[in-house]
Coordinates of C-alpha atoms and ligand atoms in Angstrom, one line a residue:
X1295 CA 0.0 0.0 0.0
X1296 CA 1.7 3.2 -1.2
X1297 CA 0.4 6.7 -0.4
X1298 CA 1.8 9.9 -1.9
X1299 CA 1.1 13.2 -0.3
X1300 CA 2.2 16.2 -2.5
X1301 CA 1.6 19.8 -3.3
X1302 CA 1.9 20.8 0.4
X1303 CA 4.5 22.6 2.5
X1304 CA 6.6 20.1 4.5
X1305 CA 8.3 20.8 7.8
X1306 CA 10.4 17.7 8.3
X1307 CA 11.8 18.5 11.8
X1308 CA 14.9 16.5 10.8
X1309 CA 18.3 17.3 12.3
X1310 CA 18.9 20.3 10.1
X1311 CA 15.3 21.7 10.1
X1312 CA 14.7 20.9 6.4
X1313 CA 11.5 22.5 5.1
X1314 CA 9.9 22.5 1.6
X1315 CA 7.5 25.3 0.6
X1316 CA 6.1 22.8 -2.0
X1317 CA 7.0 19.2 -1.3
X1318 CA 6.0 15.5 -1.0
X1319 CA 6.0 12.6 1.4
X1320 CA 5.8 9.0 0.2
X1321 CA 4.5 6.3 2.5
X1322 CA 4.8 2.6 1.9
X1323 CA 3.0 0.4 4.5
X1324 CA 3.8 1.7 7.9
X1325 CA 6.9 3.7 7.0
X1326 CA 8.0 6.8 5.1
X1327 CA 10.1 6.0 2.0
X1328 CA 10.7 9.4 0.6
X1329 CA 10.5 13.1 1.5
X1330 CA 11.5 15.9 -0.8
X1331 CA 10.8 19.1 -2.8
X1332 CA 8.2 19.3 -5.6
X1333 CA 6.1 16.3 -6.6
X1334 CA 7.2 12.7 -6.1
X1335 CA 8.8 11.0 -9.1
X1336 CA 6.2 10.0 -11.8
X1337 CA 7.2 6.4 -11.4
X1338 CA 6.2 6.5 -7.8
X1339 CA 2.9 8.3 -8.3
X1340 CA 2.1 6.1 -11.2
X1341 CA 2.3 3.0 -9.0
X1342 CA 0.8 4.5 -5.9
X1343 CA -2.5 3.3 -4.5
X1344 CA -3.4 6.9 -3.4
X1345 CA -2.1 10.2 -4.5
X1346 CA -3.3 13.0 -2.3
X1347 CA -3.4 16.5 -3.7
X1348 CA -2.4 18.4 -0.5
X1349 CA -2.3 22.0 -1.8
X1350 CA -3.1 24.5 0.9
X1351 CA -1.7 22.2 3.6
X1352 CA 1.3 21.8 5.8
X1353 CA 2.7 18.3 6.6
X1354 CA 4.4 17.9 9.9
X1355 CA 5.4 14.8 12.0
X1356 CA 2.4 13.7 14.1
X1357 CA 2.5 15.4 17.5
X1358 CA 3.9 13.4 20.5
X1359 CA 2.2 14.0 23.8
X1360 CA 4.6 13.2 26.7
X1361 CA 2.3 13.6 29.8
X1362 CA -1.4 12.9 30.3
X1363 CA -4.0 11.5 32.7
X1364 CA -6.7 10.3 30.4
X1365 CA -9.1 9.3 33.2
X1366 CA -9.4 13.0 34.1
X1367 CA -11.5 13.6 31.0
X1368 CA -14.4 12.5 33.4
X1369 CA -13.6 15.3 35.9
X1370 CA -13.1 18.4 33.8
X1371 CA -14.4 21.8 34.9
X1372 CA -14.0 21.1 38.7
X1373 CA -11.9 23.0 41.2
X1374 CA -11.6 25.9 38.8
X1375 CA -9.8 28.4 41.0
X1376 CA -7.6 26.0 43.1
X1377 CA -3.9 25.5 43.1
X1378 CA -2.4 22.0 42.8
X1379 CA -2.8 20.8 46.4
X1380 CA -6.3 22.4 46.7
X1381 CA -7.3 20.9 43.3
X1382 CA -6.0 17.5 44.2
X1383 CA -7.7 17.5 47.6
X1384 CA -11.0 18.3 45.9
X1385 CA -10.6 15.7 43.2
X1386 CA -9.2 12.7 45.1
X1387 CA -12.6 11.8 46.7
X1388 CA -14.2 11.9 43.3
X1389 CA -11.5 9.7 41.7
X1390 CA -12.1 7.2 44.5
X1391 CA -15.2 6.2 42.5
X1392 CA -13.3 5.4 39.2
X1393 CA -13.8 2.1 37.6
X1394 CA -12.9 0.5 34.3
X1395 CA -16.1 1.7 32.6
X1396 CA -15.6 5.3 33.5
X1397 CA -11.8 5.2 32.7
X1398 CA -12.5 3.5 29.4
X1399 CA -15.0 6.1 28.3
X1400 CA -12.8 9.0 29.5
X1401 CA -9.7 7.6 27.8
X1402 CA -11.5 6.9 24.5
X1403 CA -12.8 10.5 24.5
X1404 CA -9.4 12.0 25.4
X1405 CA -7.6 9.9 22.8
X1406 CA -10.2 10.7 20.2
X1407 CA -9.7 14.4 20.8
X1408 CA -5.9 14.1 20.7
X1409 CA -6.2 12.4 17.3
X1410 CA -8.6 15.0 16.0
X1411 CA -6.0 17.7 16.9
X1412 CA -2.9 16.2 15.3
X1413 CA -1.4 13.9 17.9
X1414 CA -0.2 10.4 16.8
X1415 CA 1.7 9.2 19.9
X1416 CA 0.7 9.7 23.5
X1417 CA 1.6 8.7 27.0
X1418 CA -0.8 8.1 29.8
X1419 CA 0.0 8.2 33.5
X1420 CA -2.7 6.3 35.4
X1421 CA -2.1 6.2 39.2
X1422 CA -5.5 5.8 40.8
X1423 CA -6.5 2.1 41.4
X1424 CA -9.6 1.9 43.5
X1425 CA -10.0 -1.5 45.1
X1426 CA -13.2 -2.4 43.3
X1427 CA -12.4 -0.5 40.1
X1428 CA -11.6 -3.5 37.9
X1429 CA -8.9 -3.3 35.2
X1430 CA -8.6 0.5 34.7
X1431 CA -5.3 0.3 33.0
X1432 CA -6.6 -2.3 30.6
X1433 CA -9.5 0.0 29.8
X1434 CA -7.0 2.7 28.6
X1435 CA -5.1 0.2 26.4
X1436 CA -8.4 -0.9 24.8
X1437 CA -9.3 2.7 24.2
X1438 CA -6.0 3.4 22.5
X1439 CA -6.5 0.4 20.2
X1440 CA -10.0 1.6 19.3
X1441 CA -8.9 5.1 18.4
X1442 CA -5.7 3.9 16.7
X1443 CA -3.0 6.0 18.4
X1444 CA 0.5 4.9 19.3
X1445 CA 0.4 4.5 23.1
X1446 CA 2.9 4.8 25.9
X1447 CA 0.9 4.1 29.0
X1448 CA 2.7 4.1 32.4
X1449 CA 1.6 2.1 35.4
X1450 CA 1.3 4.8 38.0
X1451 CA 1.0 4.3 41.8
X1452 CA 0.5 6.0 45.1
X1453 CA 1.3 4.4 48.5
X1454 CA 1.6 7.4 50.8
X1455 CA -1.8 8.3 52.2
X1456 CA -2.7 11.0 54.7
X1457 CA -2.3 8.8 57.7
X1458 CA 1.5 8.5 56.9
X1459 CA 2.0 12.2 56.0
X1460 CA 1.0 12.2 52.3
X1461 CA -1.6 14.4 50.5
X1462 CA -4.1 11.8 49.2
X1463 CA -6.7 10.2 51.4
X1464 CA -5.9 6.6 52.4
X1465 CA -8.8 5.4 50.3
X1466 CA -7.1 6.1 47.0
X1467 CA -3.7 4.7 47.7
X1468 CA -2.4 1.1 47.4
X1469 CA 0.1 -0.7 49.6
X1470 CA 3.7 -0.6 48.3
X1471 CA 3.5 -4.4 47.6
X1472 CA 0.2 -4.1 45.7
X1473 CA 1.6 -1.2 43.6
X1474 CA 4.7 -3.1 42.7
X1475 CA 2.8 -6.3 41.9
X1476 CA 0.3 -4.3 39.7
X1477 CA 3.2 -2.7 37.9
X1478 CA 4.9 -6.0 37.2
X1479 CA 1.5 -7.4 35.9
X1480 CA 1.0 -4.4 33.6
X1481 CA 4.5 -4.9 32.1
X1482 CA 3.9 -8.6 31.5
X1483 CA 0.5 -8.0 30.0
X1484 CA 1.0 -5.0 27.7
X1485 CA 4.6 -4.0 27.0
X1486 CA 5.7 -4.5 23.4
X1487 CA 9.4 -3.7 22.8
X1488 CA 9.4 -4.6 19.1
X1489 CA 10.3 -2.1 16.4
X1490 CA 7.3 0.0 15.3
X1491 CA 5.5 -0.9 18.5
X1492 CA 2.0 0.6 19.1
X1493 CA 2.3 0.1 22.8
X1494 CA 5.3 0.5 25.2
X1495 CA 4.8 0.6 28.9
X1496 CA 6.6 2.8 31.5
X1497 CA 6.7 2.8 35.3
X1498 CA 5.4 5.9 37.1
X1499 CA 5.0 6.4 40.8
X1500 CA 3.0 9.6 41.1
X1501 CA 4.8 12.4 43.1
X1502 CA 7.0 13.1 46.1
X1503 CA 3.9 13.9 48.3
X1504 CA 1.9 10.7 47.4
X1505 CA 4.6 8.0 47.1
X1506 CA 7.1 6.5 49.7
X1507 CA 10.8 6.5 49.2
X1508 CA 10.6 2.6 49.2
X1509 CA 8.2 2.6 46.3
X1510 CA 10.3 5.1 44.3
X1511 CA 13.4 3.0 44.8
X1512 CA 11.8 -0.4 44.1
X1513 CA 9.8 0.9 41.1
X1514 CA 13.0 2.2 39.5
X1515 CA 14.8 -1.1 40.1
X1516 CA 11.8 -3.0 38.5
X1517 CA 11.7 -0.7 35.5
X1518 CA 15.5 -1.0 34.9
X1519 CA 15.4 -4.7 35.3
X1520 CA 12.7 -4.8 32.6
X1521 CA 14.3 -2.2 30.4
X1522 CA 11.3 0.2 30.4
X1523 CA 11.3 3.9 31.0
X1524 CA 10.6 5.7 34.3
X1525 CA 8.2 8.7 34.7
X1526 CA 7.0 10.9 37.6
X1527 CA 5.9 14.4 38.4
X1528 CA 8.6 16.7 39.8
X1529 CA 9.0 20.3 40.9
X1530 CA 5.6 21.3 39.7
X1531 CA 4.7 23.9 42.5
X1532 CA 6.3 25.8 45.3
X1533 CA 4.1 23.8 47.7
X1534 CA 5.9 20.7 46.5
X1535 CA 9.2 22.4 47.1
X1536 CA 8.2 23.2 50.7
X1537 CA 6.9 19.7 51.2
X1538 CA 10.2 18.1 50.0
X1539 CA 12.3 20.5 52.1
X1540 CA 10.3 19.8 55.3
X1541 CA 9.9 16.0 54.7
X1542 CA 13.2 15.1 53.0
X1543 CA 15.4 18.0 53.8
X1544 CA 16.2 18.9 50.1
X1545 CA 14.8 20.2 46.9
X1546 CA 12.6 17.9 44.7
X1547 CA 15.5 17.5 42.2
X1548 CA 17.9 16.5 44.9
X1549 CA 15.3 14.1 46.3
X1550 CA 14.9 12.4 42.9
X1551 CA 18.7 12.3 42.5
X1552 CA 19.2 10.6 45.8
X1553 CA 16.7 7.9 44.9
X1554 CA 18.3 7.1 41.6
X1555 CA 15.5 8.9 39.7
X1556 CA 17.7 10.9 37.4
X1557 CA 19.0 9.3 34.3
X1558 CA 18.6 8.9 30.5
X1559 CA 15.7 6.4 31.1
X1560 CA 13.7 8.9 33.1
X1561 CA 11.3 11.7 32.1
X1562 CA 9.8 14.1 34.5
X1563 CA 6.6 16.0 34.2
X1564 CA 6.7 19.8 34.8
X1565 CA 10.1 20.9 36.3
X1566 CA 8.6 24.4 36.8
X1567 CA 10.8 25.1 39.8
X1568 CA 14.1 23.8 38.7
X1569 CA 16.9 26.4 38.6
X1570 CA 20.6 26.6 37.9
X1571 CA 22.3 23.6 39.4
X1572 CA 19.1 21.5 39.1
X1573 CA 18.8 22.1 35.4
X1574 CA 22.5 21.3 35.0
X1575 CA 22.0 18.0 36.9
X1576 CA 19.0 17.1 34.7
X1577 CA 21.2 17.7 31.6
X1578 CA 24.3 15.9 32.9
X1579 CA 22.2 12.8 33.8
X1580 CA 20.3 12.8 30.5
X1581 CA 16.9 13.2 32.3
X1582 CA 14.1 14.4 30.0
X1583 CA 11.3 16.8 30.8
X1584 CA 7.6 16.9 29.8
X1585 CA 6.6 20.6 29.7
X1586 CA 2.9 21.3 30.3
X1587 CA 2.4 25.0 29.9
X1588 CA -1.4 25.1 29.9
X1589 CA -1.8 22.9 33.0
X1590 CA 0.9 25.0 34.8
X1591 CA -1.1 28.1 33.9
X1592 CA -4.5 26.7 34.8
X1593 CA -3.2 25.8 38.3
X1594 CA -1.1 28.9 38.6
X1595 CA 2.0 26.7 39.2
X1596 CA 4.4 29.1 37.5
X1597 CA 6.4 29.5 34.3
X1598 CA 8.7 26.6 33.6
X1599 CA 12.3 27.6 32.6
X1600 CA 12.1 25.9 29.2
X1601 CA 14.6 28.1 27.4
X1602 CA 17.1 27.5 30.2
X1603 CA 16.5 23.7 30.2
X1604 CA 17.0 23.6 26.4
X1605 CA 20.1 25.8 26.8
X1606 CA 21.5 23.4 29.4
X1607 CA 21.0 20.5 26.9
X1608 CA 17.9 18.8 28.5
X1609 CA 15.6 16.9 26.2
X1610 CA 12.2 18.6 26.4
X1611 CA 8.8 17.4 25.1
X1612 CA 5.3 18.8 25.5
X1613 CA 2.4 17.4 27.5
X1614 CA -1.2 18.3 27.8
X1615 CA -1.3 16.9 31.4
X1616 CA -4.6 15.6 32.7
X1617 CA -7.9 17.0 31.3
X1618 CA -9.0 18.1 34.8
X1619 CA -6.2 20.8 34.7
X1620 CA -6.3 21.4 31.0
X1621 CA -9.8 21.1 29.7
X1622 CA -8.7 21.8 26.1
X1623 CA -6.3 18.8 26.1
X1624 CA -5.0 19.1 22.6
X1625 CA -1.3 19.1 22.0
X1626 CA -1.4 21.6 19.1
X1627 CA -2.6 24.2 21.6
X1628 CA 0.5 23.4 23.7
X1629 CA 2.7 24.5 20.8
X1630 CA 1.1 27.9 21.0
X1631 CA 1.1 28.0 24.8
X1632 CA 4.8 26.9 25.0
X1633 CA 5.8 30.0 22.9
X1634 CA 3.7 32.3 25.0
X1635 CA 4.9 31.0 28.4
X1636 CA 8.5 31.0 27.3
X1637 CA 8.2 34.6 26.2
X1638 CA 6.4 35.8 29.3
X1639 CA 9.3 34.5 31.2
X1640 CA 12.3 35.3 28.9
X1641 CA 11.2 37.8 26.3
X1642 CA 10.3 37.6 22.6
X1643 CA 13.4 35.6 21.5
X1644 CA 13.1 32.9 24.2
X1645 CA 11.4 30.4 22.0
X1646 CA 10.6 30.4 18.2
X1647 CA 7.6 28.9 16.5
X1648 CA 9.9 26.2 15.1
X1649 CA 11.4 25.6 18.5
X1650 CA 7.9 24.9 19.8
X1651 CA 7.1 22.5 16.9
X1652 CA 10.4 20.7 17.6
X1653 CA 9.3 20.3 21.3
X1654 CA 6.0 18.8 20.2
X1655 CA 7.5 16.4 17.6
X1656 CA 11.2 15.3 17.7
X1657 CA 11.6 16.6 21.3
X1658 CA 8.7 14.4 22.5
X1659 CA 10.2 11.4 20.5
X1660 CA 13.5 11.9 22.4
X1661 CA 11.6 12.1 25.7
X1662 CA 10.0 8.7 25.0
X1663 CA 13.3 7.2 23.7
X1664 CA 11.9 6.8 20.2
X1665 CA 13.7 9.4 18.2
X1666 CA 15.0 6.7 15.8
X1667 CA 11.3 5.8 14.9
X1668 CA 9.1 8.9 15.2
X1669 CA 9.2 12.7 15.6
X1670 CA 10.4 13.7 12.1
X1671 CA 9.5 13.1 8.5
X1672 CA 12.5 11.1 7.2
X1673 CA 12.8 8.0 5.0
X1674 CA 12.8 4.9 7.2
X1675 CA 10.8 6.4 10.0
X1676 CA 7.2 5.4 10.9
X1677 CA 4.6 7.1 8.9
X1678 CA 3.1 9.2 11.7
X1679 CA 2.0 12.3 9.9
X1680 CA -0.3 15.3 10.5
X1681 CA -1.5 17.3 7.5
X1682 CA -2.9 20.7 8.6
X1683 CA -5.1 22.8 6.3
X1684 CA -3.7 26.4 6.4
X1685 CA -5.6 28.0 3.5
X1686 CA -8.8 28.7 5.3
X1687 CA -10.1 32.0 6.8
X1688 CA -8.0 31.6 10.0
X1689 CA -4.7 31.1 8.2
X1690 CA -4.8 32.2 4.5
X1691 CA -2.4 35.1 3.9
X1692 CA 0.0 34.0 6.6
X1693 CA 2.9 33.1 4.3
X1694 CA 4.9 31.1 6.9
X1695 CA 2.8 27.9 7.4
X1696 CA 4.7 27.0 10.6
X1697 CA 3.8 30.4 12.1
X1698 CA 0.2 29.8 11.0
X1699 CA 0.2 26.5 12.8
X1700 CA 2.0 27.5 16.0
X1701 CA 1.1 31.2 16.4
X1702 CA -2.3 31.1 14.7
X1703 CA -5.4 29.3 15.8
X1704 CA -5.7 25.5 15.6
X1705 CA -6.0 24.5 11.9
X1706 CA -8.4 22.0 10.5
X1707 CA -6.8 18.5 10.2
X1708 CA -6.9 17.3 6.6
X1709 CA -5.3 13.9 7.5
X1710 CA -3.7 12.1 10.4
X1711 CA -1.7 8.9 9.6
X1712 CA -0.5 6.6 12.3
X1713 CA 1.9 4.0 11.0
X1714 CA 0.5 4.7 7.5
X1715 CA -3.1 4.1 8.6
X1716 CA -5.6 7.0 8.2
X1717 CA -7.0 7.9 11.6
X1718 CA -8.5 11.3 10.8
X1719 CA -9.7 12.7 7.4
X1720 CA -11.0 16.2 7.1
X1721 CA -11.6 16.6 10.8
X1722 CA -13.5 13.3 11.1
X1723 CA -12.3 10.4 13.1
X1724 CA -12.4 7.3 10.9
X1725 CA -11.5 4.6 13.4
X1726 CA -14.5 5.0 15.6
X1727 CA -17.7 7.0 16.0
X1728 CA -16.8 10.4 17.6
X1729 CA -20.4 11.1 18.6
X1730 CA -20.6 7.8 20.4
X1731 CA -17.4 8.6 22.3
X1732 CA -18.9 11.9 23.4
X1733 CA -22.1 10.3 24.6
X1734 CA -20.2 7.6 26.5
X1735 CA -18.0 10.3 28.1
X1736 CA -21.0 12.3 29.3
X1737 CA -22.7 9.2 30.8
X1738 CA -19.4 8.2 32.5
X1739 CA -18.9 11.7 34.1
X1740 CA -22.5 11.7 35.4
X1741 CA -22.1 8.3 36.9
X1742 CA -18.8 9.2 38.6
X1743 CA -20.0 12.5 40.0
X1744 CA -23.1 10.9 41.3
X1745 CA -21.0 8.4 43.2
X1746 CA -19.3 11.2 45.1
X1747 CA -22.6 12.9 45.8
X1748 CA -22.2 15.7 43.2
Ligands
LIG838 ZN1 0.3 15.2 35.6

């Protein structure tokens, strides 16, 4: 099966930032076989199954989302004026009612929306496992299969409840042993390390204020024994900084370092409050960062020092974070937000539109350890491609299509290919019924809120 996309602008996001004002991409099966200027060779188009006239569009690598909590799709619009700790304290008792039906419906809706807005690969960090909730992680895996996105779920966990000095109520945490056993089970059941994999697992205890040092250490040992990546939240708010200094006598970064949680197999969500030495330590250890500008703004957490992290040599990707702290939850919006947040902090030259597109594509691929397979449009890479329409009312007349995409409003999506398969065509999800996903999500939210008396 050969597909030729031509007549469009192409931003390859390869090592030298190659772009074509008028170019082509050739896809054979699951992989890209050619990218270049002008139309594809007549011999290629002559034999192709599909030749797509993509005039008026911009082709980019599919976006890579490096931090999400899909279940939170069911609890959007709550705790609207709270900071992180207040927001969590409001939401934990609601999340206590999660089960596999609610999580499956929320995840399918969240994944469907990611696909509709140009994302081809996404992580998920699921860390709430109510005792009678059933297989909530399996529900997210099934949802990713239904929607057709490349999925990097992480088996999250919490074992530090309020009675032991943590933030979450005891009702939503597991024992350390149950968390580790669940993690091992998830890796056995779902992890696929093969080339071109559609599902790779990671290990992800939640945060310094909801996880014991024992679980952090043992989860890292388990992940390293199995050769999978490690993920957690770190240095998101000043409250967390105060918590770490009072409970552990050091900054969040020093805390992670002491537990063996910095390294080239680790990516950390947020790192808003990491300065100077901390940034250098992240860079030296090869630790990657998932930058979530909208969530940080929604919770008033602060402006992450992205320009400084990049300058120090840290691999940075973008994340939408959970839908309860980013109701919009589309990664293309994070490209825009990343530029705005970086410039609010560091002035107009702090981050360019192309820098932001790099964070959302090849940067995210590096964060997930898959830069050899995804994140740029180059022969041999997986055919994960977003084709944005930039000739409509919102974008026509903006002659730089990358500026139109990143600085302008979210463009319509002409096509989304994941491993060469069409997932979205002209803003319509082809893999599943988007209206059915919306109905299921609404029913799930109502059921969950009713359980907590809302
Ligand atoms: Zn998060």
